[in-house]
Coordinates of C-alpha atoms in Angstrom, one line a residue:
X1 CA 108.0 95.5 182.1
X2 CA 107.4 97.0 178.6
X3 CA 108.1 100.6 179.6
X4 CA 107.5 103.3 177.1
X5 CA 110.3 105.6 176.2
X6 CA 109.9 109.3 176.1
X7 CA 108.6 110.4 172.7
X8 CA 108.3 114.1 173.4
X9 CA 110.6 117.0 173.0
X10 CA 112.0 117.3 176.6
X11 CA 111.9 121.1 176.4
X12 CA 108.2 121.0 175.7
X13 CA 106.2 118.4 177.6
X14 CA 102.6 117.6 176.7
X15 CA 101.6 119.4 179.9
X16 CA 103.2 122.8 179.9
X17 CA 105.9 123.3 182.5
X18 CA 104.8 124.5 185.9
X19 CA 101.5 122.6 186.0
X20 CA 100.8 120.0 188.7
X21 CA 104.4 120.2 190.1
X22 CA 103.4 119.4 193.7
X23 CA 101.6 116.2 192.8
X24 CA 104.6 114.7 190.9
X25 CA 102.4 113.3 188.2
X26 CA 105.2 113.7 185.6
X27 CA 108.1 113.9 188.1
X28 CA 110.1 110.9 186.9
X29 CA 110.5 111.2 183.2
X30 CA 111.9 108.3 181.1
X31 CA 114.4 108.5 178.3
X32 CA 114.2 111.6 176.2
X33 CA 114.9 109.7 173.0
X34 CA 111.9 109.3 170.7
X35 CA 110.8 105.7 170.4
X36 CA 110.5 103.8 167.2
X37 CA 107.4 101.8 166.4
X38 CA 107.2 98.6 164.5
X39 CA 103.8 99.6 163.3
X40 CA 105.3 102.6 161.5
X41 CA 104.4 105.6 163.6
X42 CA 105.6 109.0 162.2
X43 CA 107.5 111.5 164.2
X44 CA 105.7 114.8 164.7
X45 CA 108.4 117.2 165.9
X46 CA 106.2 120.2 166.1
X47 CA 104.4 118.6 169.1
X48 CA 107.3 116.4 170.3
X49 CA 105.0 113.3 169.9
X50 CA 105.1 110.2 167.8
X51 CA 101.9 110.0 165.9
X52 CA 100.2 106.6 166.1
X53 CA 99.8 104.5 162.9
X54 CA 96.5 104.2 161.1
X55 CA 94.1 102.0 163.0
X56 CA 94.8 98.3 162.1
X57 CA 91.5 96.5 161.4
X58 CA 90.9 93.7 163.8
X59 CA 92.6 95.5 166.7
X60 CA 91.2 97.3 169.8
X61 CA 92.7 100.7 170.5
X62 CA 92.7 102.2 174.0
X63 CA 93.6 105.9 174.5
X64 CA 93.7 107.2 178.1
X65 CA 92.9 111.0 178.1
X66 CA 93.3 111.4 181.9
X67 CA 94.1 109.6 185.1
X68 CA 97.5 108.1 184.1
X69 CA 100.3 110.1 185.8
X70 CA 97.9 112.0 188.0
X71 CA 95.1 111.5 190.5
X72 CA 92.0 112.7 188.7
X73 CA 90.2 113.4 185.4
X74 CA 89.9 109.8 184.6
X75 CA 88.9 109.0 181.0
X76 CA 89.6 106.1 178.7
X77 CA 88.6 105.9 175.0
X78 CA 88.2 102.4 173.5
X79 CA 88.0 102.0 169.7
X80 CA 87.0 99.2 167.4
X81 CA 86.5 99.4 163.6
X82 CA 85.5 103.1 163.7
X83 CA 83.3 102.8 166.8
X84 CA 84.1 104.5 170.1
X85 CA 83.3 103.6 173.7
X86 CA 84.2 106.0 176.5
X87 CA 84.8 104.8 180.1
X88 CA 84.5 107.6 182.7
X89 CA 84.9 111.3 182.1
X90 CA 86.2 113.0 185.3
X91 CA 87.7 116.3 186.4
X92 CA 90.9 117.3 188.2
X93 CA 90.9 119.9 190.9
X94 CA 93.3 122.9 190.6
X95 CA 96.2 123.5 192.9
X96 CA 97.5 126.8 194.3
X97 CA 99.7 127.2 191.3
X98 CA 96.7 127.4 189.1
X99 CA 95.0 130.5 190.4
X100 CA 91.4 131.2 189.4
X101 CA 90.9 127.8 187.8
X102 CA 87.7 126.0 188.8
X103 CA 88.2 122.6 187.2
X104 CA 90.6 120.8 184.8
X105 CA 89.0 118.6 182.2
X106 CA 90.3 115.8 179.9
X107 CA 91.4 116.9 176.5
X108 CA 88.5 116.0 174.2
X109 CA 90.4 117.0 171.0
X110 CA 91.3 113.4 170.1
X111 CA 87.6 112.5 169.7
X112 CA 86.0 115.9 169.2
X113 CA 85.7 115.5 165.4
X114 CA 84.4 111.9 165.8
X115 CA 81.8 112.3 168.4
X116 CA 79.2 110.9 166.0
X117 CA 81.2 107.6 166.3
X118 CA 80.7 107.4 170.1
X119 CA 78.2 104.6 170.8
X120 CA 78.1 105.1 174.5
X121 CA 79.8 106.1 177.8
X122 CA 80.3 103.9 180.8
X123 CA 80.5 105.6 184.2
X124 CA 82.1 103.3 186.9
X125 CA 81.0 105.3 190.0
X126 CA 79.8 108.7 191.1
X127 CA 83.0 110.5 192.2
X128 CA 83.9 113.8 190.6
X129 CA 87.2 112.5 189.2
X130 CA 85.1 110.0 187.1
X131 CA 81.9 111.9 186.3
X132 CA 82.7 115.6 186.7
X133 CA 83.5 116.2 183.0
X134 CA 80.4 114.5 181.7
X135 CA 78.3 117.7 181.2
X136 CA 81.2 119.4 179.3
X137 CA 81.4 116.4 176.9
X138 CA 77.6 116.3 176.5
X139 CA 77.6 120.0 175.5
X140 CA 79.5 118.8 172.4
X141 CA 77.0 116.0 171.8
X142 CA 74.0 115.7 174.2
X143 CA 72.7 112.4 173.0
X144 CA 75.6 110.1 174.0
X145 CA 74.0 107.2 175.9
X146 CA 75.3 106.9 179.5
X147 CA 75.6 103.5 181.3
X148 CA 76.0 103.2 185.0
X149 CA 74.5 102.3 188.3
X150 CA 71.4 104.0 189.7
X151 CA 73.3 106.2 192.2
X152 CA 76.0 107.1 189.7
X153 CA 73.5 108.2 187.1
X154 CA 71.5 110.1 189.7
X155 CA 74.5 112.2 190.5
X156 CA 75.3 112.7 186.8
X157 CA 71.6 113.7 186.1
X158 CA 71.8 116.4 188.9
X159 CA 75.0 117.8 187.4
X160 CA 73.5 117.8 183.9
X161 CA 70.4 119.6 185.2
X162 CA 72.7 122.5 186.3
X163 CA 74.0 122.7 182.7
X164 CA 70.4 122.4 181.1
X165 CA 71.3 119.0 179.6
X166 CA 68.9 116.1 179.6
X167 CA 71.1 113.0 179.3
X168 CA 70.1 109.6 178.0
X169 CA 70.5 107.2 180.9
X170 CA 70.7 103.4 181.0
X171 CA 70.8 102.0 184.6
X172 CA 72.7 98.8 185.0
X173 CA 73.6 96.6 187.9
X174 CA 76.4 94.0 188.6
X175 CA 76.2 91.0 186.2
X176 CA 74.0 92.9 183.8
X177 CA 75.0 92.8 180.1
X178 CA 74.6 95.4 177.4
X179 CA 75.3 95.5 173.7
X180 CA 76.6 99.0 172.8
X181 CA 77.6 99.2 169.1
X182 CA 80.1 96.4 168.5
X183 CA 81.0 96.4 172.2
X184 CA 79.7 93.7 174.4
X185 CA 79.6 94.9 178.0
X186 CA 79.3 93.1 181.3
X187 CA 79.2 94.9 184.6
X188 CA 80.8 93.7 187.8
X189 CA 79.9 94.9 191.3
X190 CA 83.0 96.3 193.2
X191 CA 83.4 98.0 196.6
X192 CA 84.8 101.5 196.9
X193 CA 84.2 104.5 199.2
X194 CA 80.9 105.2 197.4
X195 CA 78.0 102.8 196.9
X196 CA 77.1 101.3 193.5
X197 CA 80.5 101.2 192.0
X198 CA 81.0 98.9 189.0
X199 CA 83.8 97.5 186.9
X200 CA 83.2 96.9 183.3
X201 CA 84.2 94.0 181.0
X202 CA 84.4 95.0 177.3
X203 CA 84.6 92.4 174.6
X204 CA 84.9 92.8 170.8
X205 CA 86.1 90.4 168.1
X206 CA 89.6 92.0 168.6
X207 CA 89.8 91.0 172.2
X208 CA 88.7 91.9 175.7
X209 CA 89.5 94.2 178.6
X210 CA 88.4 94.9 182.1
X211 CA 88.4 98.5 183.5
X212 CA 88.0 98.3 187.3
X213 CA 87.3 101.9 187.9
X214 CA 88.2 102.5 191.6
X215 CA 88.1 99.3 193.5
X216 CA 88.9 97.6 196.8
X217 CA 88.1 94.2 198.4
X218 CA 86.2 95.4 201.5
X219 CA 84.7 92.3 203.1
X220 CA 82.4 94.3 205.4
X221 CA 80.9 97.0 203.3
X222 CA 78.0 99.0 204.8
X223 CA 75.7 98.1 201.9
X224 CA 76.8 94.4 202.0
X225 CA 77.7 94.5 198.3
X226 CA 81.1 93.0 198.2
X227 CA 83.4 93.0 195.2
X228 CA 82.1 90.2 193.0
X229 CA 85.3 88.0 192.8
X230 CA 83.2 85.1 191.5
X231 CA 82.3 87.1 188.4
X232 CA 85.8 88.3 187.9
X233 CA 87.0 84.7 188.1
X234 CA 84.3 83.5 185.6
X235 CA 85.4 86.2 183.1
X236 CA 89.0 85.3 183.6
X237 CA 88.3 81.6 182.8
X238 CA 85.7 82.2 180.0
X239 CA 86.1 84.0 177.7
X240 CA 89.4 85.2 179.3
X241 CA 90.8 88.7 179.7
X242 CA 93.3 90.1 177.3
X243 CA 93.9 93.4 179.0
X244 CA 93.4 94.2 182.7
X245 CA 93.2 98.0 183.5
X246 CA 93.3 98.2 187.2
X247 CA 93.2 100.9 189.8
X248 CA 96.8 101.8 191.0
X249 CA 96.3 104.4 193.7
X250 CA 97.4 102.1 196.6
X251 CA 99.7 99.8 194.7
X252 CA 102.7 100.9 196.7
X253 CA 100.9 100.0 200.1
X254 CA 101.4 96.5 201.3
X255 CA 98.7 94.4 202.9
X256 CA 94.9 95.0 202.8
X257 CA 92.7 98.1 203.3
X258 CA 90.7 98.0 206.5
X259 CA 86.9 97.7 206.0
X260 CA 84.8 100.9 206.1
X261 CA 83.2 99.8 209.3
X262 CA 86.5 99.9 211.1
X263 CA 86.4 103.7 211.5
X264 CA 83.2 103.4 213.7
X265 CA 85.1 103.2 217.0
X266 CA 87.2 106.2 216.2
X267 CA 84.1 108.2 215.3
X268 CA 82.3 107.0 218.4
X269 CA 85.3 108.1 220.6
X270 CA 85.4 111.5 219.0
X271 CA 81.7 112.1 219.5
X272 CA 81.8 110.7 223.1
X273 CA 84.6 113.2 224.0
X274 CA 83.1 116.2 222.3
X275 CA 81.6 118.8 224.6
X276 CA 80.5 121.4 222.0
X277 CA 79.5 121.3 218.4
X278 CA 81.1 118.9 216.0
X279 CA 82.0 119.6 212.4
X280 CA 82.8 116.6 210.1
X281 CA 84.4 117.3 206.7
X282 CA 84.3 114.7 204.0
X283 CA 83.8 114.3 200.3
X284 CA 80.3 115.3 199.2
X285 CA 79.8 111.9 197.5
X286 CA 81.1 109.7 200.4
X287 CA 77.7 108.2 201.2
X288 CA 79.1 105.4 203.4
X289 CA 81.2 107.9 205.5
X290 CA 78.2 110.2 205.9
X291 CA 76.0 107.2 206.9
X292 CA 78.4 106.4 209.8
X293 CA 78.4 110.0 210.9
X294 CA 74.6 110.1 210.9
X295 CA 74.4 106.8 212.8
X296 CA 76.9 108.1 215.5
X297 CA 75.1 111.4 215.8
X298 CA 71.8 109.7 216.3
X299 CA 73.4 107.5 219.0
X300 CA 74.5 110.6 220.9
X301 CA 71.3 112.5 220.4
X302 CA 72.8 115.1 218.0
X303 CA 71.1 116.7 215.0
X304 CA 72.9 116.6 211.7
X305 CA 73.2 119.6 209.3
X306 CA 74.4 119.1 205.7
X307 CA 76.5 122.1 204.7
X308 CA 77.6 123.0 201.1
X309 CA 75.6 122.8 197.9
X310 CA 77.1 119.5 196.7
X311 CA 76.8 117.8 200.1
X312 CA 73.1 118.8 200.4
X313 CA 72.3 117.8 196.8
X314 CA 74.2 114.4 196.9
X315 CA 72.9 113.3 200.3
X316 CA 69.3 114.2 199.2
X317 CA 69.7 112.0 196.2
X318 CA 71.3 109.2 198.2
X319 CA 68.5 109.4 200.8
X320 CA 65.8 109.5 198.1
X321 CA 67.3 106.4 196.3
X322 CA 67.6 104.5 199.5
X323 CA 71.4 104.5 199.7
X324 CA 71.5 106.7 202.9
X325 CA 69.3 105.8 205.8
X326 CA 68.5 108.8 208.0
X327 CA 66.5 108.2 211.3
X328 CA 63.5 110.4 211.5
X329 CA 64.1 113.9 212.8
X330 CA 67.9 113.5 212.7
X331 CA 68.7 115.9 209.8
X332 CA 67.8 119.6 210.1
X333 CA 68.1 122.5 207.7
X334 CA 71.0 124.9 208.1
X335 CA 68.7 127.8 208.7
X336 CA 67.2 126.1 211.8
X337 CA 70.6 125.1 213.3
X338 CA 71.0 128.3 215.1
X339 CA 68.2 127.3 217.5
X340 CA 70.0 124.1 218.5
X341 CA 72.5 124.2 221.3
X342 CA 76.1 123.4 220.5
X343 CA 76.4 120.1 222.3
X344 CA 73.4 118.8 220.3
X345 CA 74.5 119.4 216.7
X346 CA 76.8 118.0 214.0
X347 CA 77.7 119.9 210.8
X348 CA 78.5 117.6 207.9
X349 CA 80.4 119.7 205.3
X350 CA 82.8 119.7 202.4
X351 CA 86.4 121.0 202.4
X352 CA 88.4 118.0 203.6
X353 CA 91.1 118.7 201.0
X354 CA 91.7 122.3 202.3
X355 CA 89.8 123.9 199.4
X356 CA 89.6 127.6 200.4
X357 CA 86.1 128.2 199.0
X358 CA 84.6 125.0 200.4
X359 CA 82.6 125.1 203.7
X360 CA 85.4 124.0 206.0
X361 CA 87.9 126.5 204.5
X362 CA 85.4 129.3 204.9
X363 CA 84.8 128.3 208.5
X364 CA 88.5 128.2 209.3
X365 CA 88.9 131.7 207.8
X366 CA 85.9 133.0 209.8
X367 CA 84.1 133.8 206.6
X368 CA 81.2 131.3 206.9
X369 CA 77.9 133.2 207.4
X370 CA 76.3 130.5 209.7
X371 CA 79.1 128.5 211.4
X372 CA 81.8 129.9 213.6
X373 CA 84.5 128.0 215.5
X374 CA 84.7 128.5 219.3
X375 CA 87.0 127.1 221.9
X376 CA 86.5 123.3 222.5
X377 CA 84.6 122.7 219.3
X378 CA 85.5 119.4 217.5
X379 CA 86.5 119.2 213.9
X380 CA 86.8 115.8 212.2
X381 CA 88.5 115.4 208.8
X382 CA 87.1 112.0 207.8
X383 CA 88.6 111.6 204.4
X384 CA 91.9 110.7 202.6
X385 CA 94.6 113.3 201.9
X386 CA 95.0 113.5 198.2
X387 CA 98.7 113.9 197.2
X388 CA 99.5 117.5 196.5
X389 CA 96.9 118.8 199.0
X390 CA 99.1 118.5 202.1
X391 CA 99.9 122.2 202.5
X392 CA 96.3 123.3 202.1
X393 CA 94.9 120.7 204.5
X394 CA 97.5 121.4 207.2
X395 CA 97.0 125.1 206.7
X396 CA 93.2 124.7 207.5
X397 CA 94.1 122.5 210.5
X398 CA 96.4 125.1 211.9
X399 CA 93.8 127.8 211.5
X400 CA 91.2 125.7 213.3
X401 CA 93.6 124.9 216.1
X402 CA 94.4 128.5 216.5
X403 CA 90.7 129.2 217.0
X404 CA 90.6 126.7 219.8
X405 CA 89.1 123.7 218.0
X406 CA 90.2 120.1 218.6
X407 CA 91.0 118.6 215.2
X408 CA 90.7 114.9 214.7
X409 CA 92.3 113.6 211.5
X410 CA 94.3 110.6 210.2
X411 CA 97.4 111.7 212.1
X412 CA 95.8 111.2 215.5
X413 CA 92.9 108.8 215.0
X414 CA 91.9 105.9 212.7
X415 CA 89.2 108.1 211.2
X416 CA 89.7 107.1 207.5
X417 CA 90.1 104.1 205.4
X418 CA 91.0 104.1 201.7
X419 CA 88.6 103.3 198.9
X420 CA 91.5 101.8 196.9
X421 CA 93.0 98.3 196.9
X422 CA 96.3 97.8 198.6
X423 CA 99.0 95.4 197.2
X424 CA 97.5 92.3 198.8
X425 CA 94.1 92.9 197.2
X426 CA 95.7 93.6 193.8
X427 CA 97.5 90.2 194.0
X428 CA 94.1 88.6 194.6
X429 CA 92.6 90.3 191.6
X430 CA 95.5 89.4 189.2
X431 CA 95.5 85.8 190.4
X432 CA 91.8 85.4 190.0
X433 CA 91.5 87.1 186.6
X434 CA 94.8 85.8 185.1
X435 CA 95.0 88.5 182.3
X436 CA 97.3 88.1 179.3
X437 CA 98.3 91.8 179.6
X438 CA 98.1 94.6 182.2
X439 CA 97.8 98.3 181.8
X440 CA 97.8 100.0 185.3
X441 CA 95.5 103.0 185.5
X442 CA 94.4 105.7 187.9
X443 CA 97.5 106.9 189.6
X444 CA 100.7 108.8 189.5
X445 CA 103.8 107.3 187.8
X446 CA 105.0 105.6 191.0
X447 CA 101.6 104.0 191.5
X448 CA 101.5 102.7 187.9
X449 CA 105.0 101.2 188.2
X450 CA 104.1 99.5 191.5
X451 CA 100.9 98.1 190.0
X452 CA 102.9 96.8 187.1
X453 CA 105.4 95.0 189.4
X454 CA 102.4 93.4 191.2
X455 CA 101.2 92.1 187.8
X456 CA 104.6 90.6 187.0
X457 CA 104.7 88.8 190.4
X458 CA 101.5 87.0 189.6
X459 CA 102.8 85.8 186.3
X460 CA 102.0 88.5 183.7
X461 CA 105.0 88.5 181.3
X462 CA 107.0 91.8 181.9
X463 CA 106.7 92.5 178.2
X464 CA 102.9 92.4 178.5
X465 CA 102.8 95.1 181.2
X466 CA 102.1 98.5 179.5
X467 CA 103.1 101.6 181.4
X468 CA 101.2 104.2 179.5
X469 CA 100.6 108.0 180.1
X470 CA 97.8 110.3 179.2
X471 CA 97.5 110.5 175.5
X472 CA 99.4 107.3 174.7
X473 CA 97.8 105.1 172.1
X474 CA 97.7 101.4 173.1
X475 CA 96.7 98.8 170.5
X476 CA 95.5 95.4 171.5
X477 CA 96.2 93.0 168.7
X478 CA 96.1 89.2 168.8
X479 CA 96.2 89.3 172.6
X480 CA 99.2 91.6 172.8
X481 CA 99.0 95.2 174.0
X482 CA 101.6 97.8 173.2
X483 CA 102.0 101.6 173.0
X484 CA 102.1 102.5 169.3
X485 CA 102.2 106.3 169.5
X486 CA 100.8 109.3 171.3
X487 CA 98.3 112.1 170.7
X488 CA 98.2 115.6 172.2
X489 CA 96.5 115.5 175.6
X490 CA 96.8 118.7 177.5
X491 CA 95.0 120.3 180.4
X492 CA 91.7 122.0 179.6
X493 CA 90.9 124.7 182.2
X494 CA 87.4 125.7 183.3
X495 CA 87.6 129.3 184.4
X496 CA 84.2 130.7 185.2
X497 CA 82.1 130.4 182.1
X498 CA 85.1 129.8 179.8
X499 CA 86.2 126.3 178.9
X500 CA 89.6 125.8 177.3
X501 CA 90.3 129.5 176.7
X502 CA 92.7 129.9 179.6
X503 CA 96.3 129.2 178.5
X504 CA 99.4 128.3 180.4
X505 CA 100.7 131.8 179.5
X506 CA 97.6 133.2 181.3
X507 CA 98.3 131.0 184.3
X508 CA 101.9 132.1 184.4
X509 CA 100.9 135.7 184.5
X510 CA 98.5 134.9 187.4
X511 CA 101.2 133.1 189.3
X512 CA 103.6 136.1 188.8
X513 CA 100.9 138.4 190.1
X514 CA 100.2 136.3 193.1
X515 CA 103.8 135.6 194.0
X516 CA 105.9 138.5 192.7
X517 CA 103.5 141.5 192.5
X518 CA 102.8 144.1 189.9
X519 CA 104.8 147.1 188.7
X520 CA 103.5 149.7 186.2
X521 CA 105.5 152.5 184.6
X522 CA 104.4 155.6 182.6
X523 CA 106.5 158.0 180.5
X524 CA 105.9 160.6 177.8
X525 CA 108.3 160.9 174.8
X526 CA 108.6 163.1 171.8
X527 CA 109.8 160.8 169.0
X528 CA 110.1 163.6 166.5
X529 CA 112.7 165.3 168.7
X530 CA 114.2 162.1 170.1
X531 CA 113.4 163.3 173.6
X532 CA 111.9 161.9 176.8
X533 CA 109.5 164.7 177.9
X534 CA 108.6 163.5 181.4
X535 CA 110.3 161.7 184.2
X536 CA 109.1 158.1 184.4
X537 CA 106.4 157.4 186.9
X538 CA 106.6 154.0 188.6
X539 CA 103.9 152.4 190.7
X540 CA 104.4 149.3 192.9
X541 CA 101.6 146.9 193.8
X542 CA 102.0 144.0 196.2
X543 CA 105.7 144.5 196.1
X544 CA 107.2 144.7 199.6
X545 CA 110.1 147.0 198.8
X546 CA 111.0 150.6 199.6
X547 CA 109.5 152.7 196.8
X548 CA 112.1 155.4 197.2
X549 CA 114.9 153.0 196.1
X550 CA 113.4 152.7 192.7
X551 CA 114.2 156.4 191.9
X552 CA 117.7 155.3 191.0
X553 CA 116.5 153.3 187.9
X554 CA 114.6 156.3 186.4
X555 CA 117.7 157.9 184.9
X556 CA 118.6 154.6 183.3
X557 CA 115.2 154.3 181.8
X558 CA 115.4 157.8 180.3
X559 CA 118.9 157.0 178.8
X560 CA 117.8 153.8 177.3
X561 CA 114.7 155.3 175.8
X562 CA 116.6 158.3 174.3
X563 CA 119.2 155.9 172.9
X564 CA 116.4 153.9 171.2
X565 CA 114.8 157.1 169.9
X566 CA 118.1 158.3 168.4
X567 CA 118.5 155.0 166.6
X568 CA 115.1 155.4 165.0
X569 CA 112.9 153.3 167.3
X570 CA 109.8 155.5 167.4
X571 CA 107.2 152.7 167.7
X572 CA 105.6 153.0 171.1
X573 CA 105.4 149.2 171.5
X574 CA 109.1 148.8 171.0
X575 CA 109.8 151.7 173.4
X576 CA 107.6 149.9 176.0
X577 CA 109.7 146.8 175.5
X578 CA 112.9 148.9 176.2
X579 CA 111.3 150.2 179.4
X580 CA 110.2 146.7 180.5
X581 CA 113.7 145.3 179.9
X582 CA 115.4 148.1 181.8
X583 CA 113.0 148.1 184.7
X584 CA 112.9 144.3 184.9
X585 CA 116.7 143.8 184.8
X586 CA 117.0 146.4 187.7
X587 CA 114.3 144.8 189.8
X588 CA 115.8 141.4 189.3
X589 CA 119.3 142.6 190.2
X590 CA 118.4 144.7 193.2
X591 CA 115.4 143.0 194.6
X592 CA 115.7 139.4 193.3
X593 CA 112.1 139.5 192.2
X594 CA 110.2 139.0 189.0
X595 CA 107.0 141.0 189.1
X596 CA 104.6 141.6 186.2
X597 CA 105.7 144.8 184.6
X598 CA 103.2 146.9 182.5
X599 CA 105.0 149.8 180.8
X600 CA 103.1 152.6 179.1
X601 CA 104.8 155.0 176.6
X602 CA 102.8 158.0 175.3
X603 CA 104.2 159.9 172.2
X604 CA 103.2 163.5 172.0
X605 CA 104.4 163.5 168.3
X606 CA 101.5 161.0 167.6
X607 CA 99.1 163.3 169.4
X608 CA 100.2 166.4 167.4
X609 CA 99.8 164.4 164.2
X610 CA 96.3 163.4 165.1
X611 CA 95.5 167.0 166.0
X612 CA 96.7 168.3 162.6
X613 CA 95.7 165.7 160.0
X614 CA 97.3 166.1 156.6
X615 CA 94.8 167.2 153.9
X616 CA 94.2 164.7 151.2

C-alpha cells in the first residue's frame, strides 16, 4: 500500500498532544521524516506540514477534514477547477480529558476564505458525526445548497432551526442524479443503522469517486431498502470508478454483520423477563432500533415514553415522515408517565455511550427529575460501544447495578448489531465496483489499514491504496490518486456559545484543575526595601494533602523572593513566577502532584507611590 510518511514535526502534531488519547486515533505514527513530493510541495517547518502544490488543472483534489484517524466529525472536501463540493459535516463528541467541551468540529480554515466557491454539500445520512457540524458551517455561509435524503435533511432542518438558520434543501433518493456546479452526482441507496442513508458517486472531467458514507449489506432491513449493489456494479462498469472512499469502521472484523432484525429475539426475551419498568438507551437517531423497541413494547402491553430533547425531536420527525410506525396509543408524554404502573412502561432515552449529562447518565446518578431506578428495574443498552467510551459506559452500568437494576448489554445479550460493513461485505463491495484506487475513510488508523488490505486482496494495486489522515491533500490525476501534501487540520472546540476560542492550553488547565487541584498563594513585599513584609498565605483546593505540612515551604518562598528583590527583580509578575516555581517544585517533590498554582504578590512600594503621585 502507498502509505504516507510523517510530514510533521514529531514534537508538534497537528492535533495538540493530550487530545483523544484513549481513542488511539493517532496512536501508531509513521516515519517522522518529512516526505518529498514529485509534484513539488514545499516544506512549512513552522507547522511541521508539507504544503500541497498549486492545484493542477485537470485533476480532482480531495481533502478530508475529519473522520480519518478517528470515529467522528466526518467531512470530505472535493475540488475541481476552483469549484468545491463538500461531503458530510459532522461532529466528534468530547472525552473526559476535554472537560467542559460540548462538541468538536472539523477545521473549516482550509475552505473558510473560499466558501463562495462551494457549489453544494452532500449529506450521506442523519447521524451526528455526519451532520452535526452543518449549522456551524452555514453560519459562515447560510446559502450553501444541501443535498440528502428526506429523513437526513429533516434532521438537519431541525438542527438549523435551533440556530435560526433556514437552509436550502434538495431532497434526493437512490438512483437520483444532480448537477452541482461541474460535479455530476448520482446517489445510491445503502443500509446503515438509520433509514434513508445514501452513498454518492461524484464525476468530473478529471475522474470519478464514490463516497459510501456509513454502509453495510443488511439483507433484511426493517424498511426493506437494501444496499443497491446493482447500481454500484453499474457504476463500476460504466463509467468506472477511479477512487473508492469506503467506510472502514469494521474492516478488522471478519465475516458479515447480522441483520438488524436479529436483535428482535433478544429484545423479546428482555421484555418477557422484566417485572418492573424498562429503560432502553440508544442513539437518538437510531430509528430502526427504536422501531423494534416500540413493536416489542406494544406486544407486551407497555407504553413507550421518549426521554431527552434529541430523542423526542428525532422520533417526532421520523414518525411524521413515515419512517417510524407507532401503534395508536403506544407513546405517551413523559409528564403523564407517573400515572402508569411500572410493569406497563418503557422509557426510551439517550445516554448509551455513558454521557454524564444524557438521560441515562442522570438516571444512574439519581439526578433525573422524573425517572428513578428501583430494585428489579431493567435497563437495556441497545447500541454499539464507541471506542474510547468504555470507561464511561461501564461506569454507568456499575451505578445502575448498584441501585438494583438488571442491565442488559452487548456483554450478556445479542442486543446490538453494527451499522458498518464487516470484512466480508467490504470484499463484496470492492469486487463489484472494481475501483482503480482506494482511499479508506471513517475509522481509526487500524481500521483504515485493515480496509486497505481488503482492497489489495481484491486486486487494487498496493500503490493505488491511499492511507490518508485528516488534513492530507489527495490529488486524483489520470486515474491515479496520491497524497501530495497536507494542510492544518486541528480540533475546533464548541464550548457553550464560543466556537474555536477554547485552546489546548485552556484544556490543559482544566485537566490539571480536575486531576491535580488548585493552590493559591499570597504575599506582600516591599520592593523599595527589598523585604518580604508578610508571611506567605497558601490555600489548597481539591488537594488531598495535610495543609499543615505546607508550612515548611513558606521560609523557602520568603528566601527566594528576598533574593530576587536584592538582585533587582521588583516587577510583581516576575516575583509571582519566582513564588510559583518555588511552590511548584516543593509540591512536586513532596506530594508528587502538579496542581494549578496561582500566586499573587502585592507590593506596598507601588501602593505608596500611587498614594503620593509626583507633581508634574
